[in-house]
Amino acid sequence: MSVERRSSPTPPVGPRGSRQSPSPTWDQVHMRTPEDVRATLRTKWDRNLPAWLAEPSKATVSVPLHPPTAAQALADPPAVSEWVQLWRRAPEPLGLHVQWEERRWAHLGSQRVPVRWGATGADVLTECAGGPTQAEAELLRVRYEAAVSHLAHHEETPHLANHPGVGGEALRHSVAAGMDRSRAQWLRMSPTDADLSIAVAAWLLSHPRSGLRIRQVPFPGMHTKWLRDHRSLVSRLVGAARADGSEDLGLASDPVFHDVLVLDPRLRQGHPSFPRSSRIAVRQLPDLGLTPRVVIVCENAETVQVLPDIPEAVAVSGSGYAIPSLLDVPWIRDVPVIYWGDLDADGFRILDRARHHHDDVTSILMDANTLEDHRALAVTTSVRPVVTLSRLTGSEQILHDELATGGTRLEQERIELGYAVTHLEAAVMIDRPC
């Protein structure tokens, strides 16, 4: 474009001598460069990874390049010419997907300018993005296709009872979503670990109730530490192939230990061989033969250890969302339970789960008054989505929603012990029969 650069004109004078604002020049209207399009492609890849993996042929991106108007071109002809040349020199394959149009501009004549960039196909789009995006896309594509192939191959083998496998397009989308959630791990892991993760997931699908210890799974390199580091990734692959999304690996579970404190002195006298405090695996709890009138479950083990004597009570540390196994112990299942958890969204969700597995669970120190009395000790945590929990009281649900949306947590160990014991003793007294 052989036109002269013109200096910016002086804004014209208005009717009362005021200066009128000039029309926007080309540099005030962003004309998109090849690097702008690459940045758009990188953003699209980040946001649409599952869809681009599952249905690569349907991935489409169209980017308007915002060519200048005649007035904008006249304001700075050399800059517009440089922009056009950028697109003429755009490397392949990026430059192959530019739509050009002829524009007739007064004083400048006819000019061919780029007006839009567009392409279809995940492989083409990520190649045009170049750099790390292209490398990541190629690596994830290989590992994704290998995962789909292995899981589909095992589709007809036994899965969890009444949970048939996911097949076809549903499997592709499910695996893609799981891979997106573990994207960083898939990208940084070695080829050996990636192949092992896929192979182990397929084997676990074929043996849904193996009951094996981790070291017994027949794969070289499969050991306790390896599964600890890769368990979430393997679980997501397994869940992706099941219609119900279950991520249960069917392996033998590690023993869950609980701190047990016999708070009633008379109950301790009846079990002279049992210490006041002990750390016991959940499978051994039924053998204790304790007969409390009430059981206090504290989510924090340290809290259990500092409780004073309370007549007719036994205190047990909780186990988070695994609380059903604790509540299934006969001498706990048959008596009222007082549950004291953290004042946060998870605390109330564990309480809700507890009530699904025990008919008489009362919360303690999980109310608005306790929160207000200790507001200064609360900490900020991640915001959680609000869910309706069927076993909470109305006031508990309201407080759960407040804590979830506000990202607030009051850990039980921050509550002053004397304050807590007073409330615990009162709760035990309320349940005591006349």
Tab-separated table of C-alpha atoms in Angstrom:
chain	number	residue	atom	x	y	z
A	1	MET	CA	0.000	0.000	0.000
A	2	SER	CA	1.880	3.051	-1.263
A	3	VAL	CA	0.293	5.897	0.633
A	4	GLU	CA	1.818	8.663	2.681
A	5	ARG	CA	1.601	8.833	6.441
A	6	ARG	CA	-0.400	11.832	7.538
A	7	SER	CA	-0.030	13.652	10.797
A	8	SER	CA	-3.021	13.675	13.087
A	9	PRO	CA	-5.214	16.660	12.262
A	10	THR	CA	-5.981	19.330	14.803
A	11	PRO	CA	-9.448	18.723	16.232
A	12	PRO	CA	-11.914	21.075	14.513
A	13	VAL	CA	-13.359	23.993	16.375
A	14	GLY	CA	-17.021	23.738	17.357
A	15	PRO	CA	-19.631	26.454	17.013
A	16	ARG	CA	-18.805	28.043	20.377
A	17	GLY	CA	-15.048	27.712	20.002
A	18	SER	CA	-14.860	24.349	21.778
A	19	ARG	CA	-12.710	21.559	20.420
A	20	GLN	CA	-14.571	18.587	18.951
A	21	SER	CA	-13.211	15.098	19.606
A	22	PRO	CA	-11.760	13.541	16.449
A	23	SER	CA	-13.049	10.250	15.088
A	24	PRO	CA	-11.174	7.162	16.430
A	25	THR	CA	-8.015	6.396	14.442
A	26	TRP	CA	-6.920	2.876	13.467
A	27	ASP	CA	-4.877	2.325	16.634
A	28	GLN	CA	-7.975	2.956	18.731
A	29	VAL	CA	-9.714	0.047	17.034
A	30	HIS	CA	-7.794	-3.169	17.639
A	31	MET	CA	-6.833	-4.917	14.397
A	32	ARG	CA	-6.030	-8.510	15.306
A	33	THR	CA	-2.582	-9.802	14.480
A	34	PRO	CA	-1.407	-13.393	13.984
A	35	GLU	CA	-0.240	-13.445	17.590
A	36	ASP	CA	-3.698	-12.312	18.732
A	37	VAL	CA	-5.238	-15.281	16.916
A	38	ARG	CA	-2.717	-17.666	18.459
A	39	ALA	CA	-3.635	-16.313	21.901
A	40	THR	CA	-7.324	-16.873	21.123
A	41	LEU	CA	-6.609	-20.450	20.059
A	42	ARG	CA	-4.692	-21.122	23.275
A	43	THR	CA	-7.633	-19.811	25.310
A	44	LYS	CA	-10.114	-21.893	23.323
A	45	TRP	CA	-7.990	-24.993	23.882
A	46	ASP	CA	-7.812	-24.404	27.625
A	47	ARG	CA	-11.562	-23.867	27.928
A	48	ASN	CA	-12.767	-26.551	25.519
A	49	LEU	CA	-10.289	-29.377	26.080
A	50	PRO	CA	-12.917	-32.101	26.791
A	51	ALA	CA	-14.912	-31.325	23.651
A	52	TRP	CA	-11.804	-31.027	21.465
A	53	LEU	CA	-10.538	-34.395	22.716
A	54	ALA	CA	-13.870	-36.209	22.418
A	55	GLU	CA	-14.969	-34.774	19.060
A	56	PRO	CA	-11.896	-33.248	17.409
A	57	SER	CA	-13.514	-32.957	13.972
A	58	LYS	CA	-16.203	-30.636	15.367
A	59	ALA	CA	-13.801	-28.141	16.934
A	60	THR	CA	-14.228	-24.839	15.113
A	61	VAL	CA	-12.834	-21.371	15.750
A	62	SER	CA	-13.637	-18.217	13.811
A	63	VAL	CA	-11.945	-14.925	14.687
A	64	PRO	CA	-12.881	-11.560	13.107
A	65	LEU	CA	-9.688	-9.619	12.385
A	66	HIS	CA	-11.297	-6.154	12.466
A	67	PRO	CA	-9.741	-4.618	9.335
A	68	PRO	CA	-9.667	-0.809	9.319
A	69	THR	CA	-12.200	1.398	7.650
A	70	ALA	CA	-11.106	3.857	4.967
A	71	ALA	CA	-10.995	6.675	7.507
A	72	GLN	CA	-8.888	4.621	9.889
A	73	ALA	CA	-6.520	3.617	7.079
A	74	LEU	CA	-6.065	7.280	6.094
A	75	ALA	CA	-5.182	8.147	9.688
A	76	ASP	CA	-2.047	5.945	9.619
A	77	PRO	CA	-1.404	4.259	6.234
A	78	PRO	CA	2.069	2.804	7.069
A	79	ALA	CA	0.733	1.073	10.181
A	80	VAL	CA	-2.154	-0.437	8.231
A	81	SER	CA	0.254	-1.556	5.518
A	82	GLU	CA	2.452	-3.201	8.155
A	83	TRP	CA	-0.581	-5.016	9.597
A	84	VAL	CA	-1.535	-6.360	6.160
A	85	GLN	CA	2.039	-7.532	5.604
A	86	LEU	CA	1.985	-9.365	8.937
A	87	TRP	CA	-0.842	-11.495	7.613
A	88	ARG	CA	0.768	-11.988	4.234
A	89	ARG	CA	3.871	-13.296	5.968
A	90	ALA	CA	1.940	-15.413	8.516
A	91	PRO	CA	3.569	-18.864	8.677
A	92	GLU	CA	1.800	-22.025	7.670
A	93	PRO	CA	-0.584	-23.414	8.675
A	94	LEU	CA	-1.839	-20.218	10.367
A	95	GLY	CA	-1.669	-18.200	7.143
A	96	LEU	CA	-3.635	-20.801	5.179
A	97	HIS	CA	-6.861	-20.045	7.028
A	98	VAL	CA	-7.180	-16.307	6.437
A	99	GLN	CA	-10.153	-14.899	4.518
A	100	TRP	CA	-9.185	-11.950	2.343
A	101	GLU	CA	-11.489	-9.369	0.800
A	102	GLU	CA	-10.935	-6.485	-1.594
A	103	ARG	CA	-11.760	-3.054	-0.215
A	104	ARG	CA	-12.023	0.134	-2.314
A	105	TRP	CA	-10.897	3.123	-0.297
A	106	ALA	CA	-11.081	6.707	-1.517
A	107	HIS	CA	-7.606	8.206	-1.998
A	108	LEU	CA	-6.053	4.746	-1.471
A	109	GLY	CA	-7.538	2.677	-4.261
A	110	SER	CA	-8.343	-1.035	-4.068
A	111	GLN	CA	-6.708	-3.024	-1.296
A	112	ARG	CA	-6.868	-6.711	-0.369
A	113	VAL	CA	-7.141	-6.990	3.409
A	114	PRO	CA	-7.549	-9.909	5.818
A	115	VAL	CA	-11.023	-9.891	7.375
A	116	ARG	CA	-11.407	-13.188	9.249
A	117	TRP	CA	-9.439	-16.185	10.418
A	118	GLY	CA	-11.184	-19.539	10.738
A	119	ALA	CA	-10.438	-23.265	10.806
A	120	THR	CA	-12.000	-26.567	11.809
A	121	GLY	CA	-10.448	-29.604	13.475
A	122	ALA	CA	-8.672	-29.809	16.821
A	123	ASP	CA	-5.404	-30.935	15.235
A	124	VAL	CA	-5.352	-27.965	12.852
A	125	LEU	CA	-6.370	-25.497	15.548
A	126	THR	CA	-3.710	-26.585	18.031
A	127	GLU	CA	-1.064	-26.698	15.290
A	128	CYS	CA	-1.955	-23.126	14.393
A	129	ALA	CA	-1.700	-22.152	18.062
A	130	GLY	CA	1.841	-23.496	18.060
A	131	GLY	CA	4.246	-23.455	20.993
A	132	PRO	CA	3.328	-25.215	24.258
A	133	THR	CA	-0.313	-25.601	23.235
A	134	GLN	CA	0.613	-27.713	20.221
A	135	ALA	CA	2.978	-29.871	22.254
A	136	GLU	CA	0.439	-30.365	25.065
A	137	ALA	CA	-2.324	-31.163	22.594
A	138	GLU	CA	-0.255	-33.822	20.849
A	139	LEU	CA	0.721	-35.458	24.150
A	140	LEU	CA	-2.809	-35.432	25.574
A	141	ARG	CA	-4.290	-36.679	22.308
A	142	VAL	CA	-2.020	-39.758	22.304
A	143	ARG	CA	-2.752	-40.549	25.948
A	144	TYR	CA	-6.461	-39.870	25.556
A	145	GLU	CA	-6.853	-42.198	22.570
A	146	ALA	CA	-4.883	-44.909	24.392
A	147	ALA	CA	-7.165	-44.585	27.430
A	148	VAL	CA	-10.356	-44.746	25.342
A	149	SER	CA	-9.060	-47.766	23.448
A	150	HIS	CA	-8.149	-49.724	26.594
A	151	LEU	CA	-11.351	-48.856	28.466
A	152	ALA	CA	-13.529	-49.626	25.455
A	153	HIS	CA	-11.728	-52.954	25.036
A	154	HIS	CA	-12.790	-53.886	28.555
A	155	GLU	CA	-16.329	-52.593	28.116
A	156	GLU	CA	-17.877	-56.070	27.947
A	157	THR	CA	-16.008	-57.436	30.977
A	158	PRO	CA	-17.714	-57.510	34.401
A	159	HIS	CA	-18.123	-54.163	36.121
A	160	LEU	CA	-19.805	-53.397	39.424
A	161	ALA	CA	-23.115	-55.219	39.729
A	162	ASN	CA	-25.946	-53.287	38.103
A	163	HIS	CA	-23.462	-50.710	36.811
A	164	PRO	CA	-22.872	-51.456	33.121
A	165	GLY	CA	-20.015	-49.814	31.332
A	166	VAL	CA	-20.222	-46.628	29.314
A	167	GLY	CA	-19.606	-47.060	25.588
A	168	GLY	CA	-19.264	-45.168	22.326
A	169	GLU	CA	-19.477	-41.401	22.365
A	170	ALA	CA	-20.450	-41.342	26.036
A	171	LEU	CA	-17.180	-43.067	26.917
A	172	ARG	CA	-15.165	-40.606	24.837
A	173	HIS	CA	-16.776	-37.614	26.522
A	174	SER	CA	-16.468	-39.111	29.997
A	175	VAL	CA	-12.782	-39.937	29.589
A	176	ALA	CA	-12.141	-36.479	28.125
A	177	ALA	CA	-13.783	-34.816	31.135
A	178	GLY	CA	-11.719	-36.918	33.527
A	179	MET	CA	-8.523	-36.153	31.660
A	180	ASP	CA	-9.311	-32.440	31.802
A	181	ARG	CA	-9.671	-32.623	35.592
A	182	SER	CA	-6.234	-34.284	35.835
A	183	ARG	CA	-4.681	-32.358	32.947
A	184	ALA	CA	-1.576	-31.151	34.794
A	185	GLN	CA	-0.773	-34.666	36.010
A	186	TRP	CA	-1.248	-36.214	32.567
A	187	LEU	CA	1.113	-33.628	31.079
A	188	ARG	CA	3.938	-34.006	33.564
A	189	MET	CA	3.927	-37.787	34.066
A	190	SER	CA	6.362	-40.055	32.263
A	191	PRO	CA	5.281	-42.311	29.383
A	192	THR	CA	5.784	-45.327	31.666
A	193	ASP	CA	3.464	-43.935	34.344
A	194	ALA	CA	0.877	-42.877	31.769
A	195	ASP	CA	0.793	-46.349	30.206
A	196	LEU	CA	0.658	-47.982	33.636
A	197	SER	CA	-2.227	-45.749	34.751
A	198	ILE	CA	-4.296	-46.760	31.730
A	199	ALA	CA	-3.466	-50.450	32.031
A	200	VAL	CA	-4.223	-50.529	35.771
A	201	ALA	CA	-7.563	-48.749	35.267
A	202	ALA	CA	-8.577	-51.288	32.620
A	203	TRP	CA	-7.568	-54.194	34.865
A	204	LEU	CA	-9.511	-52.789	37.822
A	205	LEU	CA	-12.592	-52.475	35.622
A	206	SER	CA	-12.254	-56.154	34.772
A	207	HIS	CA	-11.817	-57.093	38.459
A	208	PRO	CA	-14.223	-54.740	40.282
A	209	ARG	CA	-14.147	-56.660	43.582
A	210	SER	CA	-10.640	-58.067	43.643
A	211	GLY	CA	-10.127	-57.268	47.329
A	212	LEU	CA	-6.380	-57.289	46.680
A	213	ARG	CA	-3.812	-55.238	48.465
A	214	ILE	CA	-2.136	-52.718	46.187
A	215	ARG	CA	1.061	-54.759	45.982
A	216	GLN	CA	-0.936	-57.753	44.740
A	217	VAL	CA	-2.192	-56.065	41.574
A	218	PRO	CA	-0.244	-57.858	38.816
A	219	PHE	CA	1.585	-54.992	37.133
A	220	PRO	CA	5.317	-54.220	37.325
A	221	GLY	CA	5.783	-50.855	38.948
A	222	MET	CA	2.418	-50.955	40.761
A	223	HIS	CA	3.054	-50.335	44.445
A	224	THR	CA	1.558	-48.430	47.369
A	225	LYS	CA	3.458	-45.192	46.825
A	226	TRP	CA	2.757	-45.229	43.084
A	227	LEU	CA	-1.004	-45.588	43.580
A	228	ARG	CA	-0.983	-42.936	46.270
A	229	ASP	CA	0.519	-40.500	43.756
A	230	HIS	CA	-1.731	-41.578	40.856
A	231	ARG	CA	-4.910	-42.747	42.592
A	232	SER	CA	-7.090	-39.772	41.616
A	233	LEU	CA	-6.087	-40.143	37.975
A	234	VAL	CA	-6.715	-43.913	37.927
A	235	SER	CA	-10.012	-43.472	39.799
A	236	ARG	CA	-11.240	-40.953	37.239
A	237	LEU	CA	-10.475	-43.347	34.407
A	238	VAL	CA	-12.379	-46.101	36.198
A	239	GLY	CA	-15.311	-43.789	36.929
A	240	ALA	CA	-15.352	-42.605	33.318
A	241	ALA	CA	-16.079	-46.142	32.113
A	242	ARG	CA	-18.969	-46.754	34.527
A	243	ALA	CA	-22.493	-45.568	33.930
A	244	ASP	CA	-22.871	-44.442	37.548
A	245	GLY	CA	-19.441	-42.782	37.647
A	246	SER	CA	-18.328	-44.933	40.591
A	247	GLU	CA	-14.590	-44.569	41.197
A	248	ASP	CA	-14.372	-47.496	43.622
A	249	LEU	CA	-11.264	-49.514	42.765
A	250	GLY	CA	-12.379	-52.648	44.591
A	251	LEU	CA	-9.053	-52.974	46.419
A	252	ALA	CA	-8.618	-53.887	50.064
A	253	SER	CA	-9.031	-50.726	52.082
A	254	ASP	CA	-6.396	-49.535	54.495
A	255	PRO	CA	-7.428	-49.911	58.141
A	256	VAL	CA	-9.076	-46.825	59.622
A	257	PHE	CA	-7.988	-46.027	63.170
A	258	HIS	CA	-9.982	-44.146	65.787
A	259	ASP	CA	-8.998	-42.631	69.102
A	260	VAL	CA	-11.290	-44.079	71.774
A	261	LEU	CA	-11.587	-42.405	75.184
A	262	VAL	CA	-13.675	-44.022	77.938
A	263	LEU	CA	-14.896	-40.922	79.750
A	264	ASP	CA	-17.029	-42.746	82.331
A	265	PRO	CA	-14.887	-43.858	85.355
A	266	ARG	CA	-17.353	-46.641	86.268
A	267	LEU	CA	-17.238	-47.982	82.720
A	268	ARG	CA	-13.457	-48.096	82.950
A	269	GLN	CA	-13.711	-50.115	86.159
A	270	GLY	CA	-15.774	-52.688	84.280
A	271	HIS	CA	-12.967	-53.019	81.717
A	272	PRO	CA	-9.789	-52.912	83.853
A	273	SER	CA	-7.645	-54.198	80.987
A	274	PHE	CA	-8.746	-51.411	78.677
A	275	PRO	CA	-6.898	-48.089	79.090
A	276	ARG	CA	-8.734	-44.786	79.307
A	277	SER	CA	-7.378	-43.892	75.886
A	278	SER	CA	-6.497	-46.151	72.961
A	279	ARG	CA	-6.054	-45.968	69.205
A	280	ILE	CA	-7.963	-48.815	67.592
A	281	ALA	CA	-8.737	-49.952	64.043
A	282	VAL	CA	-12.419	-49.684	63.179
A	283	ARG	CA	-12.668	-53.441	62.561
A	284	GLN	CA	-11.581	-54.046	66.170
A	285	LEU	CA	-14.049	-51.653	67.766
A	286	PRO	CA	-16.894	-54.214	68.032
A	287	ASP	CA	-14.616	-56.436	70.155
A	288	LEU	CA	-14.334	-53.828	72.923
A	289	GLY	CA	-17.785	-54.665	74.274
A	290	LEU	CA	-18.278	-51.197	75.754
A	291	THR	CA	-21.726	-50.233	77.047
A	292	PRO	CA	-21.947	-46.421	77.189
A	293	ARG	CA	-25.269	-44.645	77.351
A	294	VAL	CA	-24.088	-42.064	74.811
A	295	VAL	CA	-21.184	-41.783	72.359
A	296	ILE	CA	-19.548	-38.452	71.530
A	297	VAL	CA	-17.981	-38.372	68.070
A	298	CYS	CA	-15.420	-35.582	67.589
A	299	GLU	CA	-14.003	-35.095	64.121
A	300	ASN	CA	-10.619	-34.016	65.479
A	301	ALA	CA	-8.591	-36.705	67.259
A	302	GLU	CA	-6.716	-34.126	69.355
A	303	THR	CA	-10.025	-32.890	70.745
A	304	VAL	CA	-10.918	-36.404	71.899
A	305	GLN	CA	-7.653	-36.720	73.795
A	306	VAL	CA	-8.221	-33.655	76.005
A	307	LEU	CA	-11.820	-34.334	77.081
A	308	PRO	CA	-12.378	-34.758	80.838
A	309	ASP	CA	-14.403	-37.508	82.481
A	310	ILE	CA	-18.097	-37.408	81.621
A	311	PRO	CA	-20.376	-40.002	83.224
A	312	GLU	CA	-21.899	-42.658	80.953
A	313	ALA	CA	-20.015	-41.422	77.869
A	314	VAL	CA	-17.362	-42.676	75.486
A	315	ALA	CA	-15.662	-40.328	73.019
A	316	VAL	CA	-14.452	-41.497	69.601
A	317	SER	CA	-12.598	-39.604	66.889
A	318	GLY	CA	-14.415	-39.413	63.576
A	319	SER	CA	-13.249	-40.422	60.131
A	320	GLY	CA	-14.568	-37.689	57.845
A	321	TYR	CA	-16.922	-38.902	55.137
A	322	ALA	CA	-16.102	-42.513	56.087
A	323	ILE	CA	-18.198	-42.134	59.245
A	324	PRO	CA	-20.761	-44.846	58.241
A	325	SER	CA	-18.275	-47.607	59.137
A	326	LEU	CA	-17.869	-46.105	62.611
A	327	LEU	CA	-21.610	-45.808	63.202
A	328	ASP	CA	-22.066	-49.447	62.198
A	329	VAL	CA	-20.191	-50.638	65.310
A	330	PRO	CA	-22.896	-52.307	67.472
A	331	TRP	CA	-22.234	-50.514	70.765
A	332	ILE	CA	-22.276	-47.181	68.879
A	333	ARG	CA	-25.208	-48.024	66.637
A	334	ASP	CA	-27.450	-48.883	69.626
A	335	VAL	CA	-27.063	-45.649	71.620
A	336	PRO	CA	-27.547	-41.917	70.943
A	337	VAL	CA	-24.644	-40.178	69.233
A	338	ILE	CA	-23.570	-36.577	69.849
A	339	TYR	CA	-21.616	-35.343	66.828
A	340	TRP	CA	-19.175	-32.432	67.024
A	341	GLY	CA	-17.553	-31.464	63.738
A	342	ASP	CA	-15.919	-28.408	62.257
A	343	LEU	CA	-18.212	-25.484	61.580
A	344	ASP	CA	-17.892	-25.507	57.800
A	345	ALA	CA	-19.657	-26.948	54.759
A	346	ASP	CA	-17.915	-30.318	55.088
A	347	GLY	CA	-18.777	-30.576	58.773
A	348	PHE	CA	-22.485	-30.314	58.013
A	349	ARG	CA	-22.251	-32.682	55.052
A	350	ILE	CA	-20.594	-35.305	57.257
A	351	LEU	CA	-23.346	-34.725	59.844
A	352	ASP	CA	-25.961	-35.300	57.135
A	353	ARG	CA	-24.254	-38.522	56.105
A	354	ALA	CA	-24.088	-39.671	59.724
A	355	ARG	CA	-27.847	-39.276	60.085
A	356	HIS	CA	-28.374	-41.395	56.994
A	357	HIS	CA	-26.662	-44.249	58.843
A	358	HIS	CA	-27.804	-43.691	62.442
A	359	ASP	CA	-31.273	-42.838	63.709
A	360	ASP	CA	-30.221	-40.702	66.687
A	361	VAL	CA	-27.469	-38.199	65.924
A	362	THR	CA	-27.506	-34.783	67.628
A	363	SER	CA	-25.072	-32.049	66.661
A	364	ILE	CA	-23.249	-30.039	69.294
A	365	LEU	CA	-21.358	-26.743	68.963
A	366	MET	CA	-22.439	-26.540	65.325
A	367	ASP	CA	-24.827	-23.607	65.556
A	368	ALA	CA	-24.981	-19.884	64.866
A	369	ASN	CA	-24.295	-18.923	68.513
A	370	THR	CA	-21.068	-20.919	68.611
A	371	LEU	CA	-19.977	-19.346	65.335
A	372	GLU	CA	-20.697	-15.820	66.551
A	373	ASP	CA	-18.932	-16.420	69.891
A	374	HIS	CA	-15.796	-17.502	67.988
A	375	ARG	CA	-16.116	-15.508	64.749
A	376	ALA	CA	-12.685	-13.944	65.240
A	377	LEU	CA	-11.105	-17.427	65.177
A	378	ALA	CA	-12.717	-18.500	61.908
A	379	VAL	CA	-10.593	-18.824	58.779
A	380	THR	CA	-11.299	-18.361	55.091
A	381	THR	CA	-11.501	-21.432	52.894
A	382	SER	CA	-12.695	-22.206	49.375
A	383	VAL	CA	-16.288	-21.375	48.459
A	384	ARG	CA	-18.467	-24.469	48.064
A	385	PRO	CA	-21.665	-24.916	46.036
A	386	VAL	CA	-24.877	-24.882	48.044
A	387	VAL	CA	-26.620	-28.256	48.206
A	388	THR	CA	-29.800	-29.288	49.994
A	389	LEU	CA	-29.040	-31.906	52.645
A	390	SER	CA	-32.054	-34.005	53.570
A	391	ARG	CA	-31.069	-34.847	57.159
A	392	LEU	CA	-30.188	-31.378	58.457
A	393	THR	CA	-32.540	-29.257	60.528
A	394	GLY	CA	-33.708	-25.958	59.066
A	395	SER	CA	-31.238	-23.918	61.120
A	396	GLU	CA	-28.389	-26.305	60.257
A	397	GLN	CA	-29.139	-26.018	56.537
A	398	ILE	CA	-29.181	-22.211	56.752
A	399	LEU	CA	-25.822	-22.167	58.544
A	400	HIS	CA	-24.384	-24.684	56.061
A	401	ASP	CA	-25.389	-22.408	53.172
A	402	GLU	CA	-23.848	-19.365	54.863
A	403	LEU	CA	-20.550	-21.157	55.490
A	404	ALA	CA	-20.444	-22.699	52.000
A	405	THR	CA	-21.074	-19.460	50.100
A	406	GLY	CA	-18.921	-17.392	52.433
A	407	GLY	CA	-15.985	-19.805	52.410
A	408	THR	CA	-15.848	-19.797	56.220
A	409	ARG	CA	-14.463	-22.470	58.558
A	410	LEU	CA	-14.310	-22.613	62.348
A	411	GLU	CA	-12.242	-25.641	63.298
A	412	GLN	CA	-13.399	-27.367	66.462
A	413	GLU	CA	-9.946	-27.241	68.052
A	414	ARG	CA	-10.123	-23.428	68.026
A	415	ILE	CA	-13.086	-23.472	70.406
A	416	GLU	CA	-11.994	-22.941	74.015
A	417	LEU	CA	-12.052	-26.291	75.825
A	418	GLY	CA	-14.000	-25.105	78.883
A	419	TYR	CA	-16.706	-23.653	76.645
A	420	ALA	CA	-16.909	-26.914	74.717
A	421	VAL	CA	-16.982	-29.192	77.780
A	422	THR	CA	-19.799	-27.182	79.349
A	423	HIS	CA	-21.923	-27.720	76.238
A	424	LEU	CA	-20.976	-31.398	75.933
A	425	GLU	CA	-21.885	-32.119	79.573
A	426	ALA	CA	-25.185	-30.334	79.115
A	427	ALA	CA	-25.961	-32.365	76.006
A	428	VAL	CA	-25.227	-35.632	77.805
A	429	MET	CA	-27.427	-34.578	80.744
A	430	ILE	CA	-30.335	-33.759	78.377
A	431	ASP	CA	-30.235	-37.303	77.013
A	432	ARG	CA	-29.997	-38.864	80.472
A	433	PRO	CA	-33.280	-40.587	81.415
A	434	CYS	CA	-35.014	-39.401	84.567
